[in-house]
mmCIF file of C-alpha atoms in Angstrom:
data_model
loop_
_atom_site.group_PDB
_atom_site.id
_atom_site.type_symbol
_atom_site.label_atom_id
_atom_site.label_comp_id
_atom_site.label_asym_id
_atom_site.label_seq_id
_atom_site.Cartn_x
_atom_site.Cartn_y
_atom_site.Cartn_z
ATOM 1 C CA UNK A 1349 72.797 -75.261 32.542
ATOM 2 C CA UNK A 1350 75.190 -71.797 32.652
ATOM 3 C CA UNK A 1351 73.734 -68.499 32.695
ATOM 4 C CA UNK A 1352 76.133 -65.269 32.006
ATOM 5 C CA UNK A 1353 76.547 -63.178 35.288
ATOM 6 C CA UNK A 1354 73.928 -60.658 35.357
ATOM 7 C CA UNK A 1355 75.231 -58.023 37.502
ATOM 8 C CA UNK A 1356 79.077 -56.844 38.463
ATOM 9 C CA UNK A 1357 80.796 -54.253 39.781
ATOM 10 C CA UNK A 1358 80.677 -52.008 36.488
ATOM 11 C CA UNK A 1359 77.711 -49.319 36.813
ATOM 12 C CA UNK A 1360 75.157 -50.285 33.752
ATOM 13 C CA UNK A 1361 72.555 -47.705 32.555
ATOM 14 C CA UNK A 1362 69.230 -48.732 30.798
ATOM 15 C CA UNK A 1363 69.261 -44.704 29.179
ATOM 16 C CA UNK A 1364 67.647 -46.135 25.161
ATOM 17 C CA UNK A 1365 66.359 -42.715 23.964
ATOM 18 C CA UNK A 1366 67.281 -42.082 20.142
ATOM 19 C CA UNK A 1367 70.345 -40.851 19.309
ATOM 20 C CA UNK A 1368 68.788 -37.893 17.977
ATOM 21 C CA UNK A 1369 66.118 -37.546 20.955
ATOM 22 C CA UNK A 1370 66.901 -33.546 22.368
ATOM 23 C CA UNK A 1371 66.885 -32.498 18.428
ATOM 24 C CA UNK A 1372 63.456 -33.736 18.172
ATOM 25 C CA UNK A 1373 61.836 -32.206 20.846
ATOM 26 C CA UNK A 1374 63.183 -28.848 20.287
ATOM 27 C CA UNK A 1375 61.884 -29.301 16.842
ATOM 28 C CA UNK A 1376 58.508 -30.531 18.138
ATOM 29 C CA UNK A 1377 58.260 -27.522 20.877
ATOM 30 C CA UNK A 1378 58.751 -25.545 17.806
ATOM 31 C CA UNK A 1379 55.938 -26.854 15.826
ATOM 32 C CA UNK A 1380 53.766 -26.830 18.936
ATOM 33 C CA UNK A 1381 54.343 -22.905 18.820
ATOM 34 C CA UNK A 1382 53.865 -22.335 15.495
ATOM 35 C CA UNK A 1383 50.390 -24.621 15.996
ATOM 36 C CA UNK A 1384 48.924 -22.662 18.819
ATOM 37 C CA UNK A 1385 50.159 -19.334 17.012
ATOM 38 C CA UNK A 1386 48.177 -20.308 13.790
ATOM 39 C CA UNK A 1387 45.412 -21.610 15.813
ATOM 40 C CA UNK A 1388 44.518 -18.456 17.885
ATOM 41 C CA UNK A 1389 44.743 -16.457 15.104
ATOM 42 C CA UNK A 1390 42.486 -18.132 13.171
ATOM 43 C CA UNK A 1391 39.865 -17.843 15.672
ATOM 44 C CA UNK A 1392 40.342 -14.300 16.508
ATOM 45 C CA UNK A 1393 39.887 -13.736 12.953
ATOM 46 C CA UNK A 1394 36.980 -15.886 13.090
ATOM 47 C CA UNK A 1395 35.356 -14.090 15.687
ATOM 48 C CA UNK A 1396 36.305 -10.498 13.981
ATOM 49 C CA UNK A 1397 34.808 -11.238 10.569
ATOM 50 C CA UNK A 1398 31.645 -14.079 11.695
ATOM 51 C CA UNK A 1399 33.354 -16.628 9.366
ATOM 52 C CA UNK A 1400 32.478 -19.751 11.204
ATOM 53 C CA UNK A 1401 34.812 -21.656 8.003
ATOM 54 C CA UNK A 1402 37.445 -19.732 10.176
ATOM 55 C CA UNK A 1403 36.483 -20.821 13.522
ATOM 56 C CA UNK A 1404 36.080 -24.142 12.602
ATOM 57 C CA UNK A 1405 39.192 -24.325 11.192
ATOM 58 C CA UNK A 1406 40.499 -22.490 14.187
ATOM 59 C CA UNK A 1407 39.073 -25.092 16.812
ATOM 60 C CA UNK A 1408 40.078 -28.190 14.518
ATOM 61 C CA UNK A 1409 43.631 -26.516 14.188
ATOM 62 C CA UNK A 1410 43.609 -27.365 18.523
ATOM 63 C CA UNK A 1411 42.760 -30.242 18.449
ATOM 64 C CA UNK A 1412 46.476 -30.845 16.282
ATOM 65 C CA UNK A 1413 48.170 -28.625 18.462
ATOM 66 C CA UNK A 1414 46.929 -30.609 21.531
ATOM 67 C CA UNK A 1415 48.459 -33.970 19.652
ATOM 68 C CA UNK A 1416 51.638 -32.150 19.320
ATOM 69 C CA UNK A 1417 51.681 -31.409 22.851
ATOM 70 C CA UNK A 1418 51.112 -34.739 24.230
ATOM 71 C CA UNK A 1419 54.548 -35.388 21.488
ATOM 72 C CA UNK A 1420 56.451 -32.601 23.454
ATOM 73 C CA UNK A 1421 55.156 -33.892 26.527
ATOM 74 C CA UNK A 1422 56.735 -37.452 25.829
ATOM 75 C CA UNK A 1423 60.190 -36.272 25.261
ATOM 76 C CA UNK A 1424 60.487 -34.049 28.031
ATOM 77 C CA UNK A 1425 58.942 -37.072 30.867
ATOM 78 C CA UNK A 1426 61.682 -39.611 28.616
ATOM 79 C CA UNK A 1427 63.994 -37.126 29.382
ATOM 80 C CA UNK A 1428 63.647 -36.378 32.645
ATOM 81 C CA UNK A 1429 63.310 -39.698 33.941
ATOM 82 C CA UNK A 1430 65.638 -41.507 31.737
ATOM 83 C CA UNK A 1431 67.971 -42.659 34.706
ATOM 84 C CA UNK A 1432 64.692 -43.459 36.960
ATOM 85 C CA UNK A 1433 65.423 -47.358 38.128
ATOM 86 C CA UNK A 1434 61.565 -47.814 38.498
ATOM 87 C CA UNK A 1435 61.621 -48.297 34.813
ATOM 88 C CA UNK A 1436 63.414 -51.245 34.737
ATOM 89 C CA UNK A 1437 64.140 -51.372 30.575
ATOM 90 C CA UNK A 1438 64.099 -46.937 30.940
ATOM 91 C CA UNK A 1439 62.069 -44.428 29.159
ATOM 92 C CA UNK A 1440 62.335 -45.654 25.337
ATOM 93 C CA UNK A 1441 59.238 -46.040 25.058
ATOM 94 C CA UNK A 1442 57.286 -43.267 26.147
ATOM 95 C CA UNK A 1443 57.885 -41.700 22.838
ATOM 96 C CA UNK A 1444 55.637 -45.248 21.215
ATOM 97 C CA UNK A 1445 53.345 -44.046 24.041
ATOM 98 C CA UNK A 1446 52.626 -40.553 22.697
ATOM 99 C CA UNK A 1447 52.467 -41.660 19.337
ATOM 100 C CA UNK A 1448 50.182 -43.883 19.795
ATOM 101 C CA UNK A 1449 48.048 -41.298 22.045
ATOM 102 C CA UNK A 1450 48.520 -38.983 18.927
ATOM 103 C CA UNK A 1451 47.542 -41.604 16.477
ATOM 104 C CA UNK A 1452 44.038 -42.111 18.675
ATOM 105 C CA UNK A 1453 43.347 -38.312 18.427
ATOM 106 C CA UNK A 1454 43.737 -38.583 14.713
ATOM 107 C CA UNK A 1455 41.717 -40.898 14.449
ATOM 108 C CA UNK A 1456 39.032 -39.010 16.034
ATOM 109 C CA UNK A 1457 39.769 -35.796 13.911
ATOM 110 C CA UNK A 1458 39.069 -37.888 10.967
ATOM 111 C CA UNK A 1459 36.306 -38.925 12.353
ATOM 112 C CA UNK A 1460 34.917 -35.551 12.814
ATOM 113 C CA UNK A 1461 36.077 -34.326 9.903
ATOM 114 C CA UNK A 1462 33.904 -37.351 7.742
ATOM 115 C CA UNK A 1463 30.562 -36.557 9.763
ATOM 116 C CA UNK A 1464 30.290 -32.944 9.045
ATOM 117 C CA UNK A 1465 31.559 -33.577 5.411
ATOM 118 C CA UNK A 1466 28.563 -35.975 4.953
ATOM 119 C CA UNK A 1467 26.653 -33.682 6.792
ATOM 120 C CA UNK A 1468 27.441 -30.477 4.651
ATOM 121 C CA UNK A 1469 26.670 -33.083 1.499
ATOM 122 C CA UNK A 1470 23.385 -33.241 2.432
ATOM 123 C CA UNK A 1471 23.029 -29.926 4.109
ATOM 124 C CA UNK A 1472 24.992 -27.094 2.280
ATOM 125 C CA UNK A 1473 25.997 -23.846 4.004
ATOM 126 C CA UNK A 1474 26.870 -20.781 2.937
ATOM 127 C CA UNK A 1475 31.095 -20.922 2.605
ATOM 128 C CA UNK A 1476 33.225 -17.459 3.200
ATOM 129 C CA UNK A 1477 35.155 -18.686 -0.522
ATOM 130 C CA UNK A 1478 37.692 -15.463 -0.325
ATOM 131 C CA UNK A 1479 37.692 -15.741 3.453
ATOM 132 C CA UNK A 1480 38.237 -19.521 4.105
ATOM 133 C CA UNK A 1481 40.651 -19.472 1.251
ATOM 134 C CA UNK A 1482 43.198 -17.379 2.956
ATOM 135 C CA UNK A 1483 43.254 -18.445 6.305
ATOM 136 C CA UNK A 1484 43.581 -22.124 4.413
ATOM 137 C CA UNK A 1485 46.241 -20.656 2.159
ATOM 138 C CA UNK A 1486 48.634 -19.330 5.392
ATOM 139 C CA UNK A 1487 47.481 -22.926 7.196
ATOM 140 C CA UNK A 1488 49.350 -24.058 4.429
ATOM 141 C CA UNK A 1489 51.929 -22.193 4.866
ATOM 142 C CA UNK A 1490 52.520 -22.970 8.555
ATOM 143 C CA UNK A 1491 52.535 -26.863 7.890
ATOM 144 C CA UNK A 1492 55.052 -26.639 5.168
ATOM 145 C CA UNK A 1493 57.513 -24.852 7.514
ATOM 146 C CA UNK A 1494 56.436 -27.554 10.464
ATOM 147 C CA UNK A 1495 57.202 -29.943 8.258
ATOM 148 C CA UNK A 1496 60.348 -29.025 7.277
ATOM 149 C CA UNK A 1497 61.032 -28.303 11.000
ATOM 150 C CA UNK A 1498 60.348 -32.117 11.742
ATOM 151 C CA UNK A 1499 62.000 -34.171 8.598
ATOM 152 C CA UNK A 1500 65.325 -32.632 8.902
ATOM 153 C CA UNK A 1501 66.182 -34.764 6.083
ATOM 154 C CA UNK A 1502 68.799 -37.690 6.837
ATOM 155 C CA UNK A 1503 70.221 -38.014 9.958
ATOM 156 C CA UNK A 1504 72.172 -40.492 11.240
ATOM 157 C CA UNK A 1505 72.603 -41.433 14.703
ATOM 158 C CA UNK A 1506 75.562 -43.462 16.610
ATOM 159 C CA UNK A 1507 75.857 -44.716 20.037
ATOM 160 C CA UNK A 1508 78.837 -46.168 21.269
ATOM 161 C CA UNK A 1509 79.173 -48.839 23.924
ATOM 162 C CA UNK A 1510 81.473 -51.444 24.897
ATOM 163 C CA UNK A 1511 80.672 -54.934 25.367
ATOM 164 C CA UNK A 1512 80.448 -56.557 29.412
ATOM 165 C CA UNK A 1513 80.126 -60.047 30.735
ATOM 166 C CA UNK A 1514 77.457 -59.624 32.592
ATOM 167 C CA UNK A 1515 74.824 -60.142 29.795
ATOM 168 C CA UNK A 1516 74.073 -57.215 28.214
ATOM 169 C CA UNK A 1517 75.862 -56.671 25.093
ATOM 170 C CA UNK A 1518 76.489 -53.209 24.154
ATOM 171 C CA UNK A 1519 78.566 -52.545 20.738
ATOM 172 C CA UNK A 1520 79.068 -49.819 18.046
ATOM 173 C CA UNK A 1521 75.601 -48.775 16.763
ATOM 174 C CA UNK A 1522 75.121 -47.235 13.651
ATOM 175 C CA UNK A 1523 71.518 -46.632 13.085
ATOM 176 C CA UNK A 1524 70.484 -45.082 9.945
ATOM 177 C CA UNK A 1525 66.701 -43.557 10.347
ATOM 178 C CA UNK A 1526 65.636 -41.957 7.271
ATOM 179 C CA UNK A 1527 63.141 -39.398 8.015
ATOM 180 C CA UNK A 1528 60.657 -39.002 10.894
ATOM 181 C CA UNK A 1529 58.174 -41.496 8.979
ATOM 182 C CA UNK A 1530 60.443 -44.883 8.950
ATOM 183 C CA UNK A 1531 58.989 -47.201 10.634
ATOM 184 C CA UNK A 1532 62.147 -48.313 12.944
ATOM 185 C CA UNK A 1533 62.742 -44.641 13.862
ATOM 186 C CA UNK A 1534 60.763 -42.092 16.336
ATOM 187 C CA UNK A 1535 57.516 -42.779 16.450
ATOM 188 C CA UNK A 1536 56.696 -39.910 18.630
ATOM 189 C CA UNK A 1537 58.708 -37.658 16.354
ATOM 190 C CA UNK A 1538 56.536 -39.422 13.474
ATOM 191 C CA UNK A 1539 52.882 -38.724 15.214
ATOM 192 C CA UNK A 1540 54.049 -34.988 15.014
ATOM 193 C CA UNK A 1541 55.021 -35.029 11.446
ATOM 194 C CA UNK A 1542 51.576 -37.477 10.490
ATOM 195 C CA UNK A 1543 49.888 -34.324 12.265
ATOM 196 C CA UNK A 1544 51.381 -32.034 10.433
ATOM 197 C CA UNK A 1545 51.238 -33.741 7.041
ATOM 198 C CA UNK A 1546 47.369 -34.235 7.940
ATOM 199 C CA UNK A 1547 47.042 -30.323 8.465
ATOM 200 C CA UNK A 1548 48.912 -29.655 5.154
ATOM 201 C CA UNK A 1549 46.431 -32.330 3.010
ATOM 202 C CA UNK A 1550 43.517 -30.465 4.645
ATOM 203 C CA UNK A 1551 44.683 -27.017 3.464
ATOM 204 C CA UNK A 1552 45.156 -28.212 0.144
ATOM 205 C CA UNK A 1553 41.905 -30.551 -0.327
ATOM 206 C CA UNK A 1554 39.834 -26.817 1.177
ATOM 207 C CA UNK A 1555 41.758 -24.432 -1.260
ATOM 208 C CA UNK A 1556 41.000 -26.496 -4.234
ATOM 209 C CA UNK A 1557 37.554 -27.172 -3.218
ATOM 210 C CA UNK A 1558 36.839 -23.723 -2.028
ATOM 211 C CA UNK A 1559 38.498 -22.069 -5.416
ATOM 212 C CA UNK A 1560 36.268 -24.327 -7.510
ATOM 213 C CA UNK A 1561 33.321 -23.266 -5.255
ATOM 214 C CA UNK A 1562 34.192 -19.979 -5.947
ATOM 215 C CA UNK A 1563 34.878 -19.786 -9.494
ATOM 216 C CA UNK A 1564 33.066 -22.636 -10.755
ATOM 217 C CA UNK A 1565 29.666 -22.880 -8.789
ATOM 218 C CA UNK A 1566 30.790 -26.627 -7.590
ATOM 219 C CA UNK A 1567 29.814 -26.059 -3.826
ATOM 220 C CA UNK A 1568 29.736 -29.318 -3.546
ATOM 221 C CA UNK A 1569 33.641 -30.033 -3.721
ATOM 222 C CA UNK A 1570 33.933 -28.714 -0.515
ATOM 223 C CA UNK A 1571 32.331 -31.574 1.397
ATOM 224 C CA UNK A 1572 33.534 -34.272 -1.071
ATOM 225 C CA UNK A 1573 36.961 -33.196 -0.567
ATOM 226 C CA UNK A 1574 36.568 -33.506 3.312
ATOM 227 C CA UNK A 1575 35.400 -36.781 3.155
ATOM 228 C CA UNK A 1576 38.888 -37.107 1.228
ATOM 229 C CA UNK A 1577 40.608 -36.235 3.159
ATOM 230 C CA UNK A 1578 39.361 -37.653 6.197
ATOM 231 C CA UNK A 1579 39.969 -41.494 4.613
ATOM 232 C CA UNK A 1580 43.390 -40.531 3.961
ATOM 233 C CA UNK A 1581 43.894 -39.000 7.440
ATOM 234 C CA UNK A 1582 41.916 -42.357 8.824
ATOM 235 C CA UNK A 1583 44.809 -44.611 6.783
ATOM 236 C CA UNK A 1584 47.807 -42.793 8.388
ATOM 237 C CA UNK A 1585 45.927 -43.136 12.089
ATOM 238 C CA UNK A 1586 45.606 -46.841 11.464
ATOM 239 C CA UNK A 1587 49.417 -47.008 10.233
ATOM 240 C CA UNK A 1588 50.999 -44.811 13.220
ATOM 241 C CA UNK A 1589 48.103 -46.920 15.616
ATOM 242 C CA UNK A 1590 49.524 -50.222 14.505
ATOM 243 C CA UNK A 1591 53.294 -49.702 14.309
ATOM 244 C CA UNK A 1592 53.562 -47.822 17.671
ATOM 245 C CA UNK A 1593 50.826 -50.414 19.474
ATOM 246 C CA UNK A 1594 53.398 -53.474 18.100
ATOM 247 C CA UNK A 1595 56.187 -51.790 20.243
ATOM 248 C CA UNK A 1596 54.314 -51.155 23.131
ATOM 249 C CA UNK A 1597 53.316 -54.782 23.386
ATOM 250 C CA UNK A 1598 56.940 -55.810 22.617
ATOM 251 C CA UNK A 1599 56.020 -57.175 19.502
ATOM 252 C CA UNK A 1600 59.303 -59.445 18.134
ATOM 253 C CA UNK A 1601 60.992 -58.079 15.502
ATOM 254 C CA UNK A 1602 61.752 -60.932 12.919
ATOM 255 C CA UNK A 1603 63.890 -58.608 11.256
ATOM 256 C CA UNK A 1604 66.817 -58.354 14.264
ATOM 257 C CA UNK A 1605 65.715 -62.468 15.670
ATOM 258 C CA UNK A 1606 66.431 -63.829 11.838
ATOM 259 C CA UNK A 1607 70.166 -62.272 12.067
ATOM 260 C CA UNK A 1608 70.454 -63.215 15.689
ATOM 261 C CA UNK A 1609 69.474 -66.975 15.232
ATOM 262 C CA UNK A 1610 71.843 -67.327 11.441
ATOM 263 C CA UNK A 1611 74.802 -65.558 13.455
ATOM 264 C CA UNK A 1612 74.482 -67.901 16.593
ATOM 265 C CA UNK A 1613 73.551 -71.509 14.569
ATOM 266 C CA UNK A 1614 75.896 -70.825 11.576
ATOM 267 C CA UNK A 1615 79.231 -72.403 13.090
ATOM 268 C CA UNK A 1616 77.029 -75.329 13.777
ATOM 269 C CA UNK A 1617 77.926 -76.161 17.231
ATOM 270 C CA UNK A 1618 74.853 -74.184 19.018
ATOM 271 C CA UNK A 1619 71.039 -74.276 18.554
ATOM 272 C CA UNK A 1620 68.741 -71.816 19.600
ATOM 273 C CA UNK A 1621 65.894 -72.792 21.914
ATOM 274 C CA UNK A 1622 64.602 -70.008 22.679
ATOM 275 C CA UNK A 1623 64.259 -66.554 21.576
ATOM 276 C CA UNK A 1624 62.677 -62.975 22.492
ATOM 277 C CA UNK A 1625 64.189 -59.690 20.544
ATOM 278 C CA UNK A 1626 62.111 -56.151 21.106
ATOM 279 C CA UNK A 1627 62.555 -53.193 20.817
ATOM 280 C CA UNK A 1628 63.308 -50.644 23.372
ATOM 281 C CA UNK A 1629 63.637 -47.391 21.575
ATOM 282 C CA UNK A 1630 64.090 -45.764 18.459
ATOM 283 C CA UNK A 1631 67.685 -46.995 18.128
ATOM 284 C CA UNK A 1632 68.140 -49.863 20.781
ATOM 285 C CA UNK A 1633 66.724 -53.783 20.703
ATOM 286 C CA UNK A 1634 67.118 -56.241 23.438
ATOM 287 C CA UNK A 1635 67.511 -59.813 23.468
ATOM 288 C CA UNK A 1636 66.993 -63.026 25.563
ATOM 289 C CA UNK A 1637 68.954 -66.019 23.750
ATOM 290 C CA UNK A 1638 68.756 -69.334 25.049
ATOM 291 C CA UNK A 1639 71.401 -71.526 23.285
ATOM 292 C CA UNK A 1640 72.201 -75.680 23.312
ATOM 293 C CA UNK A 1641 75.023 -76.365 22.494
ATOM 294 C CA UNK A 1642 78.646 -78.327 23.882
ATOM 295 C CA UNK A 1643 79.911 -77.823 27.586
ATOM 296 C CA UNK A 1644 82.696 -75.580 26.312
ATOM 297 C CA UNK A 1645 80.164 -73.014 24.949
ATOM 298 C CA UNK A 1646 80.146 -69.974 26.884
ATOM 299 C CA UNK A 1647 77.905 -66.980 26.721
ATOM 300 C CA UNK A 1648 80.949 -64.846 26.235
ATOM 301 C CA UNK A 1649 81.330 -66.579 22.892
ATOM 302 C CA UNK A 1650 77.975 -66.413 21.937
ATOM 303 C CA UNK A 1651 77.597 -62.565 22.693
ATOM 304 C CA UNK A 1652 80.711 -62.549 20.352
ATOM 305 C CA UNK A 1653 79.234 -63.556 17.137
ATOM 306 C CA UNK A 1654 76.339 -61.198 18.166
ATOM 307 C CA UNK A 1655 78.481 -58.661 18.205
ATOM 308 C CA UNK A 1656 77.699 -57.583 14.257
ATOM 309 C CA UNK A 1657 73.516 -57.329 15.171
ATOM 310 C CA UNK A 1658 74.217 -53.240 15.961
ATOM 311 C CA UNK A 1659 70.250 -53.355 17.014
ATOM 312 C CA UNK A 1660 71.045 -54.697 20.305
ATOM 313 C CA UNK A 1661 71.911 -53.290 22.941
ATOM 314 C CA UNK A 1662 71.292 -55.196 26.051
ATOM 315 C CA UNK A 1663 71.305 -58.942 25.827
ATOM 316 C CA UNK A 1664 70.993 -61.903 28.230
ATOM 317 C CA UNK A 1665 72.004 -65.104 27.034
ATOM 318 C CA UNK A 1666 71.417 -68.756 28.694
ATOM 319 C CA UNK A 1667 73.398 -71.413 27.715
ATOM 320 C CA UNK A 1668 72.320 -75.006 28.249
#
């Protein structure tokens, strides 16, 4: 049995933040301002007029801008300790970490948001209609431009690398991440937008209900569309929850291991025995390939016809 070298003299970094990683956060810090802006207002206006619709609103609107925090939060500690050799595969993954911290706190807020629905079904208040329709109407307002802050439509991000014989394959990587919500992109970038876009179907579900409360009589549209809203909000929790929870328990991706094992068995001289593929962060994947094969096989041929799998980016192959 031959294992590759693992080690030489060549310096090797384990830095596998998304190509697009400082973008993000500076669009997330944004958001996290515009948040907290929109959030203090709303209960200052709240306290001026006695609308409790507005404080409400105000004190649910925190509870988002808290989420988006913990998402600013992640970039900056990925950041900062991206070269820290306690972290022996680095700081990819602390942006999984806040999305799936993100994706909890949704979960609560729709939560919340289905008990006092139900509640208000049963027990109806008296609603501020012109009041609570503003302040929903700028809410609105504020998400769409968050929104548009975080999407920044395609983008496509390329790392370059070079490949080493000491195990860990590094070669041209052209990731193409469509949008903040696909699932092999930036999760933590995608909690943020799931925040936002659960803000935005809030202010929408309210002004409807509250102009049909208004003009119509139907006060009861108000709590029916919050209990809407909060299964829709309780869906995209349980999406963001399960996609970011698979990476953080380095889930295999059978996407990435299906290429790996047809590039490495197709010449027919080499079987694979065993085989782990994860994923390290938004754009990298790593690999442990354990091959049969003839004595001549090396692993220098083997991370050869690897070389078109642009996912990986640190490999370790055994060759028996």
């Amino acid at each position: 049995m031959a294992t590759t070298p693992i080690a030489d003299a060549r310096v090797h970094d384990h830095m596998f933040l998304g190509a697009s990683h400082d973008e993000n956060a500076r669009r997330t810090l944004l958001v996290v301002v515009l948040t907290a802006l929109m959030m203090v207002g709303e209960i200052i206006a709240g306290y001026i007029t006695g609308s409790m619709a507005l404080l409400a609103d105000g004190f649910h609107m925190a509870t988002h801008a808290g989420a988006l925090g913990v998402a600013a939060i992640a970039y900056g500690y990925a950041k900062r300790n991206a070269h820290n050799a306690a972290y022996s595969f680095g700081t990819g993954k602390v942006g999984d970490l806040g999305g799936f911290a993100s994706a909890m706190a949704l979960g609560l807020v729709s939560l919340g948001i289905g008990v006092e629905a139900v509640s208000r079904l049963f027990n109806p208040t008296n609603v501020a209609f012109l009041e609570a329709t503003v302040v929903a109407a700028v809410g609105l307002g504020v998400n769409i431009a968050s929104a548009f802050l975080l999407s920044g439509g395609h983008h496509h991000g390329h790392g370059h690398g070079h490949h080493h014989g000491h195990g860990h394959g590094h070669g041209d990587d052209h990731h193409h991440n469509h949008g903040p919500m696909a699932q092999s992109g930036d999760n933590n970038l995608r909690s943020a937008y799931v925040h936002v876009l659960a803000d935005a179907l809030t202010s929408v579900l309210a002004i409807a209900a509250l102009l049909a409360g208004r003009y119509l009589g139907w006060v009861w549209m108000d709590p029916v569309m919050g209990i809407v809203g909060a299964i829709v909000i309780a869906r995209w929790s349980w999406s963001l929850m399960r996609d970011t929870a698979a990476v953080l328990l380095d889930r295999s991706d059978d996407h990435v291991a299906e290429e790996v094992r047809e590039l490495v068995e197709a010449p027919g001289d080499a079987r694979i025995v065993d085989l782990h593929v994860w994923r390290l962060g938004p754009d990298a994947h790593a690999a442990i390939v354990s091959v049969a094969g003839p004595a001549g096989l090396t692993g220098a041929a083997i991370r050869e016809r690897l070389a078109p799998v642009h996912e990986l980016r640190h490999v370790t192959i055994e060759c028996n």
